[in-house]
Amino acid sequence: MKLKKADVIVFAAHPDDAELGCGGSILKLSKEGKKVVIIDATQSELSTRGNIELRQKEAEDAAQVLKLHARENLNIHDGTISSNEEYIIKVVQQIRKWRPEIIIMPPQFERHPDHEEMHRLVRKAAFFSGLQKIETELEGEKQEPHRAKRMFCFMQTYDFQPNFYVDISDTLDEKVSAMKAFASQFHNPEKYQSDEPETFISRPGFLEMLESRARYFGEKIGVKYAEAFYSVEPIGIDSLSIFLKPNE
Ligand SMILES: [Zn+2]
């Protein structure tokens, strides 16, 4: 039985997607001593603003803010994510390398088609990773099958009906710092100024929208700020007593 090397993997199409979708929840896990790994599929080389070198540096800075255990990149060309055999194997290799209990991924329906493709790619790989007859090697070593216990989707641009929320009241500020580390992508005039065209996410209003949404989700569960998730599989609980106070 191979030991797990990470508790959670967050797969994302582009560096900054994971921060945006679930940065607050990631930092909470890190602060609880859990090992979280972000695996970005591409270097986001088709982005209107910034360049690959800058984006790499920004991703490293954001990783520090979120106290990540590791951050990897699959080096798939931006705009070509799909669930072909080569890419499925790349993702299976990562799942079998890190052996996480939870896999987090982009949602099924999204504004950016790469996000949808990443969802399908990770869903397939997460399943095939558990199959004995899919054989993979990494750095010359044969890998053992592994299947995560849970698969969750974070929220990006489009809303979906969440089936649980995580309280991020204590980590929202650092989530915003992690996003602002991507100064070429989000509105951060102190760190990055250019005459490149403004994009959907570089508008000053984008971060405001994100905070408002976190506030709105927080209100639903009686806290200040929250992030919304969708569990691919139904979530069961042992007993309704988890909602009762212990006897005094
Ligand atoms: Zn993206």
Coordinates of C-alpha atoms in Angstrom, one line a residue, residues 41-236:
A41 CA -2.6 22.3 -17.0
T42 CA -1.1 25.1 -19.1
Q43 CA 1.1 28.2 -18.8
S44 CA -1.8 30.3 -20.0
E45 CA 0.3 31.5 -22.9
L46 CA -2.8 32.7 -24.8
S47 CA -3.6 35.3 -22.1
T48 CA -4.0 38.8 -23.5
R49 CA -1.9 40.3 -20.7
G50 CA 1.5 39.3 -19.3
N51 CA 3.8 36.6 -20.5
I52 CA 4.8 33.0 -19.5
E53 CA 7.8 34.0 -17.4
L54 CA 5.9 36.6 -15.5
R55 CA 2.9 34.2 -15.0
Q56 CA 5.3 31.5 -13.6
K57 CA 6.7 34.0 -11.1
E58 CA 3.2 35.1 -10.2
A59 CA 2.1 31.4 -9.7
E60 CA 5.1 30.9 -7.3
D61 CA 4.2 34.0 -5.3
A62 CA 0.6 32.9 -5.0
A63 CA 1.7 29.4 -4.0
Q64 CA 3.5 31.0 -1.0
V65 CA 0.5 33.0 0.0
L66 CA -1.6 29.8 0.0
K67 CA 1.2 27.8 1.8
L68 CA 1.0 25.1 -0.9
H69 CA 2.8 21.8 -0.5
A70 CA 3.7 21.9 -4.2
R71 CA 2.6 23.3 -7.5
E72 CA 3.1 21.6 -10.8
N73 CA 2.3 22.3 -14.4
L74 CA 1.3 19.7 -17.0
N75 CA 2.7 21.9 -19.9
I76 CA -0.3 21.3 -22.1
H77 CA -0.5 24.0 -24.8
D78 CA -3.1 26.6 -23.8
G79 CA -6.3 26.2 -25.8
T80 CA -5.7 22.5 -26.6
I81 CA -6.9 20.9 -23.4
S82 CA -9.0 17.8 -24.2
S83 CA -9.5 14.4 -22.8
N84 CA -7.2 12.6 -25.3
E85 CA -5.2 9.6 -24.3
E86 CA -1.9 11.5 -23.9
Y87 CA -3.4 14.1 -21.5
I88 CA -5.4 11.5 -19.6
I89 CA -2.2 9.6 -18.8
K90 CA -0.5 12.9 -17.8
V91 CA -3.3 13.5 -15.2
V92 CA -3.3 9.8 -14.1
Q93 CA 0.4 10.0 -13.4
Q94 CA -0.1 13.0 -11.1
I95 CA -3.0 11.4 -9.2
R96 CA -0.9 8.2 -8.7
K97 CA 2.1 10.2 -7.7
W98 CA 0.3 12.3 -5.1
R99 CA -2.4 9.8 -4.1
P100 CA -4.8 12.4 -2.7
E101 CA -8.1 11.7 -0.8
I102 CA -9.8 14.7 -2.4
I103 CA -9.6 16.0 -6.0
I104 CA -10.9 19.5 -6.8
M105 CA -11.5 20.6 -10.4
P106 CA -13.3 23.2 -12.5
P107 CA -17.0 22.9 -13.0
Q108 CA -18.8 21.3 -15.9
F109 CA -20.2 24.4 -17.6
E110 CA -18.0 27.5 -17.9
R111 CA -17.5 30.7 -19.9
H112 CA -14.0 29.5 -20.9
P113 CA -14.1 26.3 -22.9
D114 CA -10.7 25.2 -21.5
H115 CA -12.3 25.1 -18.0
E116 CA -15.0 22.7 -19.3
E117 CA -12.4 20.6 -21.1
M118 CA -10.3 20.4 -17.9
H119 CA -13.4 19.2 -16.0
R120 CA -13.9 16.3 -18.5
L121 CA -10.2 15.5 -18.6
V122 CA -9.9 15.3 -14.8
R123 CA -13.2 13.3 -14.4
K124 CA -11.9 10.7 -16.8
A125 CA -8.4 10.5 -15.4
A126 CA -9.7 10.3 -11.8
F127 CA -11.7 7.2 -12.8
F128 CA -9.1 5.6 -15.0
S129 CA -6.4 6.2 -12.3
G130 CA -8.2 3.5 -10.2
L131 CA -8.0 0.8 -12.9
Q132 CA -5.3 -1.8 -12.6
K133 CA -5.1 -2.4 -16.3
I134 CA -4.2 1.2 -17.1
E135 CA -0.5 1.0 -16.6
T136 CA 1.6 4.1 -16.0
E137 CA 5.2 4.9 -15.1
L138 CA 6.8 8.0 -13.7
E139 CA 10.5 8.6 -13.8
G140 CA 11.0 4.9 -14.7
E141 CA 8.9 3.6 -11.8
K142 CA 5.7 1.6 -12.3
Q143 CA 2.8 3.4 -10.6
E144 CA 0.1 1.7 -8.5
P145 CA -3.6 2.5 -9.1
H146 CA -5.2 5.1 -6.9
R147 CA -8.7 6.6 -6.7
A148 CA -9.6 9.6 -4.6
K149 CA -12.5 9.4 -2.2
R150 CA -14.1 12.7 -3.1
M151 CA -14.3 14.9 -6.3
F152 CA -15.4 18.5 -5.8
C153 CA -15.8 21.3 -8.3
F154 CA -15.0 24.9 -7.5
M155 CA -16.9 27.9 -8.9
Q156 CA -15.5 30.1 -11.7
T157 CA -17.5 32.5 -13.8
Y158 CA -20.8 30.8 -14.2
D159 CA -22.9 30.0 -11.2
F160 CA -24.1 26.5 -10.4
Q161 CA -26.3 25.1 -7.7
P162 CA -23.7 24.4 -4.9
N163 CA -24.2 21.5 -2.6
F164 CA -21.9 22.8 0.1
Y165 CA -20.2 25.9 1.2
V166 CA -16.9 26.5 3.1
D167 CA -16.6 29.4 5.6
I168 CA -13.6 31.5 4.4
S169 CA -14.2 34.5 6.6
D170 CA -10.7 34.2 8.1
T171 CA -8.9 33.6 4.8
L172 CA -10.7 36.0 2.3
D173 CA -8.0 38.7 2.7
E174 CA -5.2 36.2 1.9
K175 CA -7.3 34.8 -1.0
V176 CA -7.4 38.3 -2.5
S177 CA -3.6 38.6 -1.9
A178 CA -3.0 35.3 -3.7
M179 CA -5.1 36.6 -6.6
K180 CA -3.3 39.9 -6.6
A181 CA 0.0 38.1 -6.9
F182 CA -1.2 37.5 -10.5
A183 CA -0.8 41.3 -11.0
S184 CA -0.7 40.9 -14.8
Q185 CA -4.1 39.3 -14.7
F186 CA -6.2 41.0 -12.1
H187 CA -6.5 44.7 -11.2
N188 CA -3.4 45.6 -9.3
P189 CA -2.1 48.9 -10.5
E190 CA 0.5 49.2 -7.7
K191 CA 2.4 46.1 -9.1
Y192 CA 1.5 46.0 -12.8
Q193 CA 0.8 48.7 -15.3
S194 CA 0.6 48.2 -19.1
D195 CA -1.2 49.4 -22.1
E196 CA -2.3 45.8 -22.9
P197 CA -6.1 45.6 -23.4
E198 CA -8.3 45.2 -20.4
T199 CA -9.8 41.7 -20.0
F200 CA -12.9 40.3 -18.3
I201 CA -10.8 39.5 -15.1
S202 CA -8.5 42.6 -15.1
R203 CA -11.4 45.1 -14.8
P204 CA -11.3 46.8 -11.3
G205 CA -14.9 45.5 -10.8
F206 CA -14.0 41.8 -11.1
L207 CA -12.4 41.5 -7.6
E208 CA -15.4 43.4 -6.2
M209 CA -17.8 41.0 -7.8
L210 CA -15.8 38.1 -6.3
E211 CA -16.0 39.5 -2.8
S212 CA -19.7 40.2 -3.2
R213 CA -20.3 36.7 -4.2
A214 CA -18.3 35.3 -1.3
R215 CA -20.4 37.6 1.0
Y216 CA -23.6 36.3 -0.6
F217 CA -22.6 32.7 -0.1
G218 CA -21.5 33.5 3.4
E219 CA -24.9 34.9 4.2
K220 CA -26.5 31.6 3.3
I221 CA -24.5 29.7 6.0
G222 CA -24.5 32.5 8.6
V223 CA -20.9 33.6 8.2
K224 CA -19.3 36.6 6.6
Y225 CA -17.7 35.0 3.5
A226 CA -17.9 31.6 1.9
E227 CA -16.8 29.6 -1.2
A228 CA -19.3 27.4 -3.0
F229 CA -18.6 23.8 -4.1
Y230 CA -20.3 21.0 -6.0
S231 CA -19.6 17.4 -5.1
V232 CA -19.6 15.1 -8.1
E233 CA -20.8 12.2 -5.9
P234 CA -23.6 12.6 -3.4
I235 CA -22.4 13.3 0.1
G236 CA -23.6 11.0 2.9

